[in-house]
Amino acid sequence: MAYLALYRKYRPKNFGEVFGQQHIVETLKNAVKHNKLAHAYLFCGPRGTGKTSIAKILAKMVNCESENEKPCCACASCIDIQESAHPDVVEMDAASNNGVDEARELVEKVKYAPMSGKYKVYIIDEVHMMTTGAFNALLKTIEEPPSFCIFVLATTEPHKIPSTIISRCQRFDFKKLSKKVIQNSLAQVCEKEKINCSKEAISLIADLADGGMRDALSILDQCIAYAQDDINIQDVSAVYGVATTADKIELYQLIYEKEVKQLIEKLSEIETNGIDIRRLTTDLIDIAKETVVYIYSKNLDTLSVLNEENVQKMASMFDSNTLLTYVDYLIDTLSKYRDATNTLTYLEVCLLKMVEFNEEPIVVEKEVAEKEEKKPVIVENKSFSDEEYYQMLLKSTKKIKEVDAKIINGIFVDSFFGLEKQLINLIKEAEIMASSKTNIILTVDNRTDANFINNKENNIIAENMMEKYLPNRKEIVCVTKEEKEFLITYFKSERSKTQKPKKTTPKKQEETITTEDRLASLFGKDGFDVVGE
Ligand SMILES: [Zn+2]
């Protein structure tokens, strides 16, 4: 038996098998049940969303010979319609039958009663392709067709249809299928076909299908031809010539890390896989744009390209200003592609400009820091000078730190959601370096986490949340372990400078608080302990 394309094999045969479009299915079922069928329907919506499939199911339903559930898909009428061989069900493609003559011929035939069924059903696909003359010829018939006649006009471009036609039809707007519906349907098909397709691969196919089930199944078909019964995300991107979101985020990360050699290699690798550079460029624009929207709205519902994890990674690397500059660069590059023979070179240059623009935060090296004590600790986003940190540490006490640590430990994470939950989790995992009445300095292992807490928008949310638990509002700032060590060294050296004159007078020494005492009161005597450990 010849191989049947998946989209044909899984084309819905009855309303129960239709993917999504629940509102339309229910309305049509009720209309048939209560005998309230319209004479003309207009099915509008993107390609592959089930317009002609539902039209055929409707044709089966009104002509089915079964006494029970309709359509039965087993009687002669149902089978004929399924195979497009029923004399009373006419499927027309207006793209190739768009003239006045065809329309007149149709109008002429409409008059005659059905040959074998109860209803004659005319399904006219891509109806917007008809000429004005053809529409005019049809108008009268659509307005007052014989009682045994039903028209179903399907179109992807309803705005091209004359209002005189639209007003005579009952209109249904088919929606793009949600990614979730497509993913679930693909998973079912894979199970029936005994194909092992990874979750990531299904997710990428659903993205590529852009709301159309027919496209989703065609892509799956191509992947099966390429990778047989075991499909992973690399197979999908190889077949379809797309870079995965992970690939694109990696490009951004290499820009952030200024890893120029790896960046160019990665781009070349993506290009070798046959990926369209124009599409890659617009995808990079979408990612930057989506991240900026997220930075301002903090609303995960605004995301379509990125998921929560991706967008937070992006937001931890770049601020909105940098991202908007990147968008400018990329749009500029996109406009140059029109006359370009080697688009890859243009994109390479663009990415290099992005590397150049991205001002990397200075990571404080301990040795360097000791030599140049005045060099500020630069924390991206919210930042303080060494002197400001010094003042914060001076005001801090071990007692306050213990109280704050207890409070933070007692916060119940599960009463938070989304971004708030992530922030609370990070704060709980962090070590409190020092606490005063007005400040908390946290320490975390890596810069990404520190940036996440210091990110200006996130920081306000964190301070607002913590205000509800702490005795009063406190400024929260987060440093890395390296920065913490540097700050302690800096604190010691500054502290000893102010103490030196006093140390020369032996009598006063007893009253002097030594650096060690001060540090002990801040961090505990046995080094820099973490309260609550
Ligand atoms: Zn039937």
Short mmCIF file of C-alpha atoms and ligand atoms in Angstrom, two decimals:
data_model
loop_
_atom_site.label_atom_id
_atom_site.label_comp_id
_atom_site.label_asym_id
_atom_site.label_seq_id
_atom_site.Cartn_x
_atom_site.Cartn_y
_atom_site.Cartn_z
CA MET A 1 0.00 0.00 0.00
CA ALA A 2 1.30 3.41 -0.92
CA TYR A 3 2.48 5.62 1.91
CA LEU A 4 -0.29 7.93 3.00
CA ALA A 5 0.89 11.35 4.14
CA LEU A 6 0.20 11.86 7.84
CA TYR A 7 -1.92 14.93 7.28
CA ARG A 8 -4.20 12.88 5.01
CA LYS A 9 -4.20 9.88 7.30
CA TYR A 10 -5.08 11.96 10.35
CA ARG A 11 -7.43 14.38 8.62
CA PRO A 12 -10.42 14.43 11.01
CA LYS A 13 -13.28 12.24 9.76
CA ASN A 14 -15.84 13.30 12.34
CA PHE A 15 -16.26 16.19 14.77
CA GLY A 16 -14.69 14.18 17.59
CA GLU A 17 -11.39 14.05 15.71
CA VAL A 18 -11.17 17.77 14.95
CA PHE A 19 -8.14 19.46 16.52
CA GLY A 20 -9.29 22.50 18.52
CA GLN A 21 -11.98 24.87 17.06
CA GLN A 22 -14.37 23.68 19.76
CA HIS A 23 -16.72 26.68 19.46
CA ILE A 24 -17.30 26.01 15.75
CA VAL A 25 -17.78 22.26 16.19
CA GLU A 26 -20.38 22.76 18.94
CA THR A 27 -22.34 25.37 16.97
CA LEU A 28 -22.48 23.20 13.85
CA LYS A 29 -23.46 20.07 15.79
CA ASN A 30 -26.32 21.95 17.41
CA ALA A 31 -27.43 23.42 14.09
CA VAL A 32 -27.69 19.94 12.55
CA LYS A 33 -29.37 18.51 15.65
CA HIS A 34 -32.04 21.24 15.78
CA ASN A 35 -32.38 21.46 12.01
CA LYS A 36 -31.24 25.07 11.95
CA LEU A 37 -28.67 24.91 9.20
CA ALA A 38 -27.76 28.07 7.35
CA HIS A 39 -27.68 28.06 3.55
CA ALA A 40 -24.28 29.59 3.33
CA TYR A 41 -21.31 29.42 5.65
CA LEU A 42 -18.11 31.41 5.49
CA PHE A 43 -15.15 29.68 7.11
CA CYS A 44 -12.31 32.16 7.67
CA GLY A 45 -8.92 31.44 9.16
CA PRO A 46 -5.26 30.61 8.61
CA ARG A 47 -4.18 27.64 6.51
CA GLY A 48 -4.26 24.19 8.02
CA THR A 49 -6.71 25.02 10.79
CA GLY A 50 -9.43 22.60 9.64
CA LYS A 51 -11.73 24.66 7.40
CA THR A 52 -12.18 22.14 4.57
CA SER A 53 -12.06 19.19 6.96
CA ILE A 54 -14.96 20.61 8.96
CA ALA A 55 -16.81 21.47 5.74
CA LYS A 56 -16.57 17.83 4.64
CA ILE A 57 -17.68 16.56 8.04
CA LEU A 58 -20.69 18.88 7.79
CA ALA A 59 -21.46 17.46 4.33
CA LYS A 60 -21.26 13.92 5.72
CA MET A 61 -23.42 14.80 8.68
CA VAL A 62 -26.31 16.16 6.60
CA ASN A 63 -26.19 13.25 4.15
CA CYS A 64 -25.38 10.34 6.46
CA GLU A 65 -27.75 7.39 6.07
CA SER A 66 -27.25 6.08 9.59
CA GLU A 67 -30.08 6.27 12.11
CA ASN A 68 -27.66 6.70 14.99
CA GLU A 69 -24.59 8.84 15.53
CA LYS A 70 -23.94 11.04 12.50
CA PRO A 71 -21.69 11.00 10.59
CA CYS A 72 -21.26 7.25 10.90
CA CYS A 73 -18.29 7.23 8.49
CA ALA A 74 -19.44 3.76 7.39
CA CYS A 75 -22.49 4.24 5.15
CA ALA A 76 -22.15 4.59 1.38
CA SER A 77 -22.76 8.33 1.56
CA CYS A 78 -20.10 8.94 4.24
CA ILE A 79 -17.54 6.82 2.39
CA ASP A 80 -18.21 8.56 -0.94
CA ILE A 81 -17.81 11.99 0.63
CA GLN A 82 -14.65 10.86 2.42
CA GLU A 83 -13.22 9.82 -0.95
CA SER A 84 -14.49 12.96 -2.70
CA ALA A 85 -16.70 10.79 -4.92
CA HIS A 86 -20.18 11.85 -3.82
CA PRO A 87 -22.24 13.31 -6.69
CA ASP A 88 -23.95 15.87 -4.45
CA VAL A 89 -20.89 17.15 -2.63
CA VAL A 90 -18.86 19.43 -4.85
CA GLU A 91 -15.40 20.57 -3.80
CA MET A 92 -14.10 23.49 -5.81
CA ASP A 93 -10.86 25.36 -5.67
CA ALA A 94 -11.61 28.97 -6.51
CA ALA A 95 -7.94 29.53 -7.31
CA SER A 96 -8.40 27.59 -10.55
CA ASN A 97 -12.16 28.09 -11.11
CA ASN A 98 -12.45 31.78 -10.49
CA GLY A 99 -14.15 33.15 -13.59
CA VAL A 100 -17.67 34.26 -14.40
CA ASP A 101 -18.25 31.21 -16.63
CA GLU A 102 -17.49 28.74 -13.86
CA ALA A 103 -19.73 30.66 -11.49
CA ARG A 104 -22.61 30.70 -14.01
CA GLU A 105 -22.20 26.98 -14.64
CA LEU A 106 -22.35 26.36 -10.91
CA VAL A 107 -25.47 28.51 -10.52
CA GLU A 108 -27.10 26.56 -13.35
CA LYS A 109 -26.44 23.17 -11.67
CA VAL A 110 -27.49 24.29 -8.21
CA LYS A 111 -31.16 24.24 -9.26
CA TYR A 112 -31.30 20.47 -9.72
CA ALA A 113 -32.26 18.33 -6.75
CA PRO A 114 -29.61 16.12 -5.14
CA MET A 115 -29.01 12.81 -6.89
CA SER A 116 -28.47 10.48 -3.97
CA GLY A 117 -28.29 12.44 -0.74
CA LYS A 118 -30.55 14.84 1.14
CA TYR A 119 -28.41 17.90 0.55
CA LYS A 120 -26.16 19.26 -2.14
CA VAL A 121 -23.09 20.76 -0.51
CA TYR A 122 -20.79 23.13 -2.37
CA ILE A 123 -17.41 23.60 -0.74
CA ILE A 124 -15.54 26.45 -2.38
CA ASP A 125 -11.97 26.77 -1.11
CA GLU A 126 -9.87 29.94 -1.37
CA VAL A 127 -13.07 31.76 -2.33
CA HIS A 128 -11.32 35.16 -2.19
CA MET A 129 -9.63 34.24 -5.49
CA MET A 130 -12.92 34.63 -7.37
CA THR A 131 -13.28 37.59 -9.69
CA THR A 132 -15.82 40.31 -8.96
CA GLY A 133 -17.90 39.06 -11.91
CA ALA A 134 -17.95 35.55 -10.47
CA PHE A 135 -19.00 36.86 -7.06
CA ASN A 136 -21.84 38.81 -8.65
CA ALA A 137 -23.00 35.74 -10.55
CA LEU A 138 -23.09 33.79 -7.29
CA LEU A 139 -24.70 36.48 -5.18
CA LYS A 140 -28.35 35.74 -5.94
CA THR A 141 -27.90 31.99 -5.48
CA ILE A 142 -26.15 32.41 -2.15
CA GLU A 143 -28.89 34.75 -1.00
CA GLU A 144 -31.73 32.38 -1.87
CA PRO A 145 -30.42 28.93 -2.66
CA PRO A 146 -32.80 25.98 -3.07
CA SER A 147 -33.69 24.46 0.31
CA PHE A 148 -31.60 21.36 -0.42
CA CYS A 149 -28.43 23.33 -1.01
CA ILE A 150 -25.66 24.39 1.39
CA PHE A 151 -22.66 26.54 0.47
CA VAL A 152 -19.46 26.46 2.46
CA LEU A 153 -17.05 29.18 1.41
CA ALA A 154 -13.55 28.85 2.87
CA THR A 155 -10.89 31.54 2.84
CA THR A 156 -7.63 32.60 4.40
CA GLU A 157 -8.28 36.21 3.39
CA PRO A 158 -11.82 37.27 4.31
CA HIS A 159 -11.03 40.97 3.74
CA LYS A 160 -10.86 40.25 0.00
CA ILE A 161 -14.45 39.03 -0.11
CA PRO A 162 -17.19 41.53 -1.03
CA SER A 163 -19.32 42.57 1.92
CA THR A 164 -22.43 41.61 -0.08
CA ILE A 165 -21.27 37.98 0.07
CA ILE A 166 -20.13 38.14 3.70
CA SER A 167 -23.45 39.54 4.87
CA ARG A 168 -25.30 36.59 3.33
CA CYS A 169 -23.21 33.95 5.10
CA GLN A 170 -22.99 32.67 8.62
CA ARG A 171 -19.38 33.39 9.44
CA PHE A 172 -17.01 31.24 11.50
CA ASP A 173 -13.53 32.42 12.37
CA PHE A 174 -11.08 29.55 12.68
CA LYS A 175 -8.29 30.29 15.09
CA LYS A 176 -4.67 29.23 14.92
CA LEU A 177 -4.30 26.19 17.13
CA SER A 178 -2.48 26.77 20.38
CA LYS A 179 0.97 25.29 20.72
CA LYS A 180 -0.37 23.02 23.43
CA VAL A 181 -3.12 21.56 21.22
CA ILE A 182 -0.60 20.90 18.45
CA GLN A 183 1.88 19.33 20.87
CA ASN A 184 -0.77 17.03 22.32
CA SER A 185 -2.05 16.04 18.89
CA LEU A 186 1.48 15.36 17.62
CA ALA A 187 2.20 13.23 20.68
CA GLN A 188 -0.94 11.18 19.97
CA VAL A 189 -0.02 10.70 16.32
CA CYS A 190 3.53 9.65 17.26
CA GLU A 191 2.13 7.11 19.69
CA LYS A 192 -0.20 5.65 17.07
CA GLU A 193 2.60 5.56 14.49
CA LYS A 194 4.99 4.02 17.06
CA ILE A 195 7.46 6.85 16.61
CA ASN A 196 9.72 7.99 19.39
CA CYS A 197 9.80 11.78 19.15
CA SER A 198 11.42 13.75 21.98
CA LYS A 199 9.44 16.43 23.82
CA GLU A 200 11.83 19.12 22.59
CA ALA A 201 11.41 17.95 19.00
CA ILE A 202 7.61 18.03 19.32
CA SER A 203 7.80 21.49 20.82
CA LEU A 204 9.97 22.75 17.94
CA ILE A 205 7.65 21.22 15.32
CA ALA A 206 4.71 22.92 17.05
CA ASP A 207 6.59 26.25 16.90
CA LEU A 208 7.36 25.81 13.22
CA ALA A 209 3.77 24.86 12.39
CA ASP A 210 2.65 28.26 13.69
CA GLY A 211 -0.87 27.22 14.62
CA GLY A 212 -1.59 24.94 11.65
CA MET A 213 -2.14 21.23 12.26
CA ARG A 214 -1.63 20.32 8.61
CA ASP A 215 1.80 21.97 8.60
CA ALA A 216 2.66 20.27 11.89
CA LEU A 217 1.90 16.83 10.44
CA SER A 218 3.78 17.61 7.19
CA ILE A 219 6.87 18.61 9.16
CA LEU A 220 6.58 15.44 11.25
CA ASP A 221 6.35 13.47 7.99
CA GLN A 222 9.57 15.03 6.69
CA CYS A 223 11.31 14.28 9.98
CA ILE A 224 10.20 10.64 9.82
CA ALA A 225 11.59 10.38 6.30
CA TYR A 226 14.90 11.74 7.59
CA ALA A 227 15.25 10.08 10.97
CA GLN A 228 12.84 7.13 10.80
CA ASP A 229 11.20 6.26 14.10
CA ASP A 230 13.50 8.07 16.52
CA ILE A 231 13.32 11.83 16.20
CA ASN A 232 15.20 14.36 18.31
CA ILE A 233 15.46 18.13 18.14
CA GLN A 234 18.64 18.04 16.01
CA ASP A 235 16.79 16.03 13.36
CA VAL A 236 14.02 18.62 13.22
CA SER A 237 16.42 21.54 12.91
CA ALA A 238 18.47 19.66 10.31
CA VAL A 239 15.41 18.88 8.18
CA TYR A 240 13.77 22.20 8.56
CA GLY A 241 16.81 24.44 8.50
CA VAL A 242 16.08 26.23 11.73
CA ALA A 243 18.26 27.20 14.59
CA THR A 244 16.78 26.14 17.91
CA THR A 245 16.04 28.70 20.60
CA ALA A 246 18.90 27.15 22.56
CA ASP A 247 21.24 27.87 19.61
CA LYS A 248 20.16 31.50 19.50
CA ILE A 249 20.47 31.99 23.25
CA GLU A 250 23.96 30.50 22.98
CA LEU A 251 24.84 33.16 20.40
CA TYR A 252 23.69 35.83 22.84
CA GLN A 253 25.65 34.24 25.64
CA LEU A 254 28.84 34.20 23.54
CA ILE A 255 28.26 37.89 22.77
CA TYR A 256 27.86 38.53 26.48
CA GLU A 257 31.04 36.59 27.28
CA LYS A 258 32.90 38.25 24.39
CA GLU A 259 33.96 34.82 23.12
CA VAL A 260 34.49 36.04 19.57
CA LYS A 261 36.15 32.90 18.20
CA GLN A 262 33.44 30.58 19.52
CA LEU A 263 30.76 33.04 18.40
CA ILE A 264 31.93 32.98 14.77
CA GLU A 265 32.32 29.19 14.89
CA LYS A 266 28.83 28.75 16.28
CA LEU A 267 27.35 31.01 13.62
CA SER A 268 29.19 29.11 10.91
CA GLU A 269 27.94 25.80 12.35
CA ILE A 270 24.36 27.08 12.28
CA GLU A 271 24.80 28.30 8.70
CA THR A 272 26.28 24.98 7.58
CA ASN A 273 23.08 23.30 8.73
CA GLY A 274 21.32 25.20 5.96
CA ILE A 275 19.69 27.74 8.20
CA ASP A 276 18.32 30.83 6.55
CA ILE A 277 20.35 33.82 7.77
CA ARG A 278 17.44 36.21 7.27
CA ARG A 279 15.23 34.10 9.46
CA LEU A 280 17.96 33.74 12.07
CA THR A 281 18.33 37.53 12.12
CA THR A 282 14.62 38.13 12.67
CA ASP A 283 14.61 35.44 15.36
CA LEU A 284 17.45 37.24 17.18
CA ILE A 285 15.44 40.47 16.95
CA ASP A 286 12.37 38.72 18.39
CA ILE A 287 14.38 37.35 21.31
CA ALA A 288 15.84 40.76 22.18
CA LYS A 289 12.47 42.47 21.80
CA GLU A 290 10.68 39.90 23.91
CA THR A 291 13.27 40.22 26.66
CA VAL A 292 12.85 44.01 26.77
CA VAL A 293 9.07 43.65 27.04
CA TYR A 294 9.59 41.14 29.83
CA ILE A 295 12.07 43.36 31.70
CA TYR A 296 9.42 46.08 31.86
CA SER A 297 6.24 44.01 32.27
CA LYS A 298 7.57 41.03 34.24
CA ASN A 299 4.66 39.23 32.63
CA LEU A 300 5.33 35.71 31.35
CA ASP A 301 2.17 35.86 29.23
CA THR A 302 3.95 38.28 26.89
CA LEU A 303 6.38 35.52 25.87
CA SER A 304 5.97 33.56 22.67
CA VAL A 305 9.49 32.77 21.46
CA LEU A 306 11.16 32.42 24.84
CA ASN A 307 10.21 30.43 27.88
CA GLU A 308 10.61 31.57 31.48
CA GLU A 309 14.09 30.10 31.88
CA ASN A 310 15.35 31.62 28.61
CA VAL A 311 14.01 35.09 29.26
CA GLN A 312 15.51 35.20 32.72
CA LYS A 313 18.86 34.16 31.37
CA MET A 314 18.64 36.93 28.76
CA ALA A 315 17.55 39.51 31.36
CA SER A 316 20.44 38.53 33.62
CA MET A 317 22.95 39.15 30.83
CA PHE A 318 21.66 42.33 29.19
CA ASP A 319 19.78 45.43 30.25
CA SER A 320 17.02 46.89 28.09
CA ASN A 321 19.22 49.65 26.71
CA THR A 322 21.78 47.16 25.39
CA LEU A 323 19.05 44.97 23.91
CA LEU A 324 17.39 47.87 22.11
CA THR A 325 20.75 48.83 20.62
CA TYR A 326 21.13 45.22 19.45
CA VAL A 327 17.69 45.39 17.83
CA ASP A 328 18.82 48.51 15.95
CA TYR A 329 21.99 46.77 14.74
CA LEU A 330 20.06 43.68 13.65
CA ILE A 331 17.32 45.60 11.82
CA ASP A 332 19.99 47.62 10.07
CA THR A 333 21.71 44.40 9.00
CA LEU A 334 18.43 42.87 7.86
CA SER A 335 17.82 45.82 5.55
CA LYS A 336 21.24 45.30 3.95
CA TYR A 337 20.51 41.68 3.02
CA ARG A 338 18.34 42.74 0.09
CA ASP A 339 21.31 43.44 -2.16
CA ALA A 340 23.77 41.14 -0.43
CA THR A 341 25.20 37.96 -1.92
CA ASN A 342 26.84 36.85 1.30
CA THR A 343 24.39 37.45 4.10
CA LEU A 344 26.54 35.49 6.55
CA THR A 345 29.30 38.13 6.43
CA TYR A 346 26.81 40.87 7.26
CA LEU A 347 25.50 38.96 10.25
CA GLU A 348 29.04 38.20 11.45
CA VAL A 349 29.91 41.89 11.38
CA CYS A 350 26.68 42.71 13.18
CA LEU A 351 27.38 40.20 15.97
CA LEU A 352 30.90 41.62 16.35
CA LYS A 353 29.42 45.10 16.75
CA MET A 354 27.17 43.67 19.43
CA VAL A 355 30.19 42.21 21.25
CA GLU A 356 31.90 45.58 20.99
CA PHE A 357 28.90 47.43 22.40
CA ASN A 358 28.39 45.08 25.31
CA GLU A 359 30.36 46.56 28.17
CA GLU A 360 31.29 43.66 30.32
CA PRO A 361 31.02 44.25 34.03
CA ILE A 362 34.44 44.23 35.67
CA VAL A 363 34.98 41.14 37.74
CA VAL A 364 37.09 42.05 40.71
CA GLU A 365 40.23 39.95 40.83
CA LYS A 366 41.57 39.65 44.33
CA GLU A 367 45.19 40.53 43.47
CA VAL A 368 44.18 43.49 41.36
CA ALA A 369 41.77 44.61 44.01
CA GLU A 370 44.44 44.64 46.69
CA LYS A 371 46.76 46.70 44.54
CA GLU A 372 44.13 49.21 43.56
CA GLU A 373 41.97 49.44 46.61
CA LYS A 374 39.89 52.33 45.33
CA LYS A 375 38.71 50.42 42.31
CA PRO A 376 34.94 50.11 42.70
CA VAL A 377 33.19 46.78 42.83
CA ILE A 378 30.99 47.03 39.79
CA VAL A 379 27.77 45.16 40.17
CA GLU A 380 25.69 45.37 37.04
CA ASN A 381 22.40 47.14 37.58
CA LYS A 382 22.21 48.18 41.22
CA SER A 383 25.73 49.07 42.33
CA PHE A 384 27.63 50.69 45.16
CA SER A 385 31.14 52.03 45.51
CA ASP A 386 33.64 50.40 47.88
CA GLU A 387 33.20 53.33 50.24
CA GLU A 388 29.43 52.79 50.31
CA TYR A 389 29.92 49.11 51.06
CA TYR A 390 32.38 50.07 53.78
CA GLN A 391 29.77 52.33 55.38
CA MET A 392 27.18 49.55 55.19
CA LEU A 393 29.56 47.11 56.86
CA LEU A 394 30.37 49.64 59.60
CA LYS A 395 26.69 49.86 60.51
CA SER A 396 26.17 46.10 60.45
CA THR A 397 26.04 43.88 63.51
CA LYS A 398 26.03 40.16 64.04
CA LYS A 399 22.84 40.45 66.13
CA ILE A 400 20.85 42.06 63.30
CA LYS A 401 22.25 39.50 60.89
CA GLU A 402 21.04 36.66 63.11
CA VAL A 403 17.55 38.13 63.39
CA ASP A 404 17.32 38.69 59.62
CA ALA A 405 18.59 35.20 58.89
CA LYS A 406 15.91 33.68 61.13
CA ILE A 407 13.20 35.74 59.46
CA ILE A 408 14.38 34.82 55.96
CA ASN A 409 14.66 31.15 56.86
CA GLY A 410 11.08 31.20 58.09
CA ILE A 411 9.60 32.54 54.85
CA PHE A 412 7.34 29.96 53.23
CA VAL A 413 8.40 29.82 49.58
CA ASP A 414 5.28 28.09 48.29
CA SER A 415 3.09 31.10 48.99
CA PHE A 416 4.89 32.87 46.12
CA PHE A 417 4.72 32.37 42.38
CA GLY A 418 6.77 33.12 39.28
CA LEU A 419 9.38 35.82 39.59
CA GLU A 420 8.65 36.46 43.28
CA LYS A 421 9.17 32.80 44.06
CA GLN A 422 12.47 32.76 42.19
CA LEU A 423 13.68 35.82 44.06
CA ILE A 424 12.67 34.43 47.45
CA ASN A 425 14.35 31.12 46.63
CA LEU A 426 17.58 32.88 45.69
CA ILE A 427 17.50 35.08 48.78
CA LYS A 428 16.96 32.04 50.99
CA GLU A 429 19.80 30.17 49.33
CA ALA A 430 22.14 33.16 49.58
CA GLU A 431 24.40 33.73 52.54
CA ILE A 432 23.89 36.92 54.53
CA MET A 433 27.26 38.64 54.50
CA ALA A 434 26.16 41.52 56.70
CA SER A 435 22.99 43.12 57.98
CA SER A 436 22.26 46.54 59.43
CA LYS A 437 19.04 48.40 60.22
CA THR A 438 18.96 49.72 56.68
CA ASN A 439 20.86 47.18 54.57
CA ILE A 440 21.33 43.53 53.82
CA ILE A 441 24.34 42.37 51.81
CA LEU A 442 23.84 38.88 50.39
CA THR A 443 26.48 36.58 48.94
CA VAL A 444 25.88 34.05 46.16
CA ASP A 445 28.14 31.72 44.19
CA ASN A 446 27.82 33.20 40.74
CA ARG A 447 27.39 36.48 38.97
CA THR A 448 24.21 35.48 37.17
CA ASP A 449 22.41 34.99 40.48
CA ALA A 450 23.86 38.21 41.90
CA ASN A 451 22.77 40.13 38.81
CA PHE A 452 19.32 38.62 39.06
CA ILE A 453 18.85 40.05 42.55
CA ASN A 454 20.53 43.36 41.69
CA ASN A 455 18.58 43.88 38.49
CA LYS A 456 16.81 47.15 39.24
CA GLU A 457 13.27 45.93 38.57
CA ASN A 458 13.81 42.63 40.39
CA ASN A 459 15.48 44.43 43.27
CA ILE A 460 12.45 46.62 43.93
CA ILE A 461 10.22 43.55 43.95
CA ALA A 462 12.60 41.79 46.36
CA GLU A 463 12.76 44.79 48.71
CA ASN A 464 8.96 45.18 48.65
CA MET A 465 8.48 41.51 49.50
CA MET A 466 11.09 41.50 52.24
CA GLU A 467 9.64 44.65 53.79
CA LYS A 468 6.57 42.60 54.76
CA TYR A 469 8.73 40.26 56.83
CA LEU A 470 11.62 42.36 58.12
CA PRO A 471 11.17 44.91 60.96
CA ASN A 472 11.60 47.72 58.42
CA ARG A 473 12.41 48.31 54.76
CA LYS A 474 16.02 47.49 53.91
CA GLU A 475 18.16 47.99 50.88
CA ILE A 476 19.08 44.56 49.51
CA VAL A 477 22.20 44.04 47.45
CA CYS A 478 23.95 40.89 46.39
CA VAL A 479 27.67 40.25 45.81
CA THR A 480 29.60 37.22 44.61
CA LYS A 481 31.99 35.24 46.84
CA GLU A 482 34.99 36.95 45.19
CA GLU A 483 33.52 40.36 45.79
CA LYS A 484 32.81 39.44 49.39
CA GLU A 485 36.45 38.52 49.96
CA PHE A 486 37.54 41.73 48.34
CA LEU A 487 35.16 43.75 50.50
CA ILE A 488 36.49 42.12 53.67
CA THR A 489 40.07 42.91 52.65
CA TYR A 490 39.05 46.43 51.80
CA PHE A 491 37.19 46.78 55.09
CA LYS A 492 40.26 45.61 57.06
CA SER A 493 42.60 47.99 55.29
CA GLU A 494 40.29 51.03 55.58
CA ARG A 495 39.57 50.21 59.18
CA SER A 496 43.25 49.92 60.12
CA LYS A 497 43.98 53.28 58.45
CA THR A 498 41.50 55.04 60.71
CA GLN A 499 42.87 53.21 63.74
CA LYS A 500 46.57 53.84 63.14
CA PRO A 501 46.83 57.20 64.91
CA LYS A 502 45.06 55.75 67.94
CA LYS A 503 47.33 52.73 68.07
CA THR A 504 50.35 54.99 68.56
CA THR A 505 48.94 56.07 71.91
CA PRO A 506 49.20 53.00 74.16
CA LYS A 507 46.79 54.36 76.79
CA LYS A 508 43.91 54.72 74.39
CA GLN A 509 44.38 51.27 72.89
CA GLU A 510 42.12 49.58 75.42
CA GLU A 511 39.14 51.61 74.29
CA THR A 512 39.84 51.05 70.63
CA ILE A 513 37.76 48.49 68.84
CA THR A 514 40.21 46.52 66.73
CA THR A 515 39.50 45.45 63.18
CA GLU A 516 39.38 41.87 64.40
CA ASP A 517 36.75 42.72 67.03
CA ARG A 518 34.74 44.57 64.47
CA LEU A 519 34.94 41.71 61.99
CA ALA A 520 34.11 39.22 64.72
CA SER A 521 31.03 41.21 65.65
CA LEU A 522 30.06 41.27 62.01
CA PHE A 523 30.77 37.76 60.92
CA GLY A 524 31.42 35.74 64.11
CA LYS A 525 34.73 34.83 65.68
CA ASP A 526 35.35 31.63 63.74
CA GLY A 527 35.81 33.22 60.40
CA PHE A 528 32.79 34.39 58.48
CA ASP A 529 30.09 32.02 59.55
CA VAL A 530 26.67 31.85 58.08
CA VAL A 531 23.95 32.24 60.62
CA GLY A 532 21.47 29.43 60.46
CA GLU A 533 23.88 26.90 59.03
ZN ZN B 1 -22.90 7.77 7.37
#
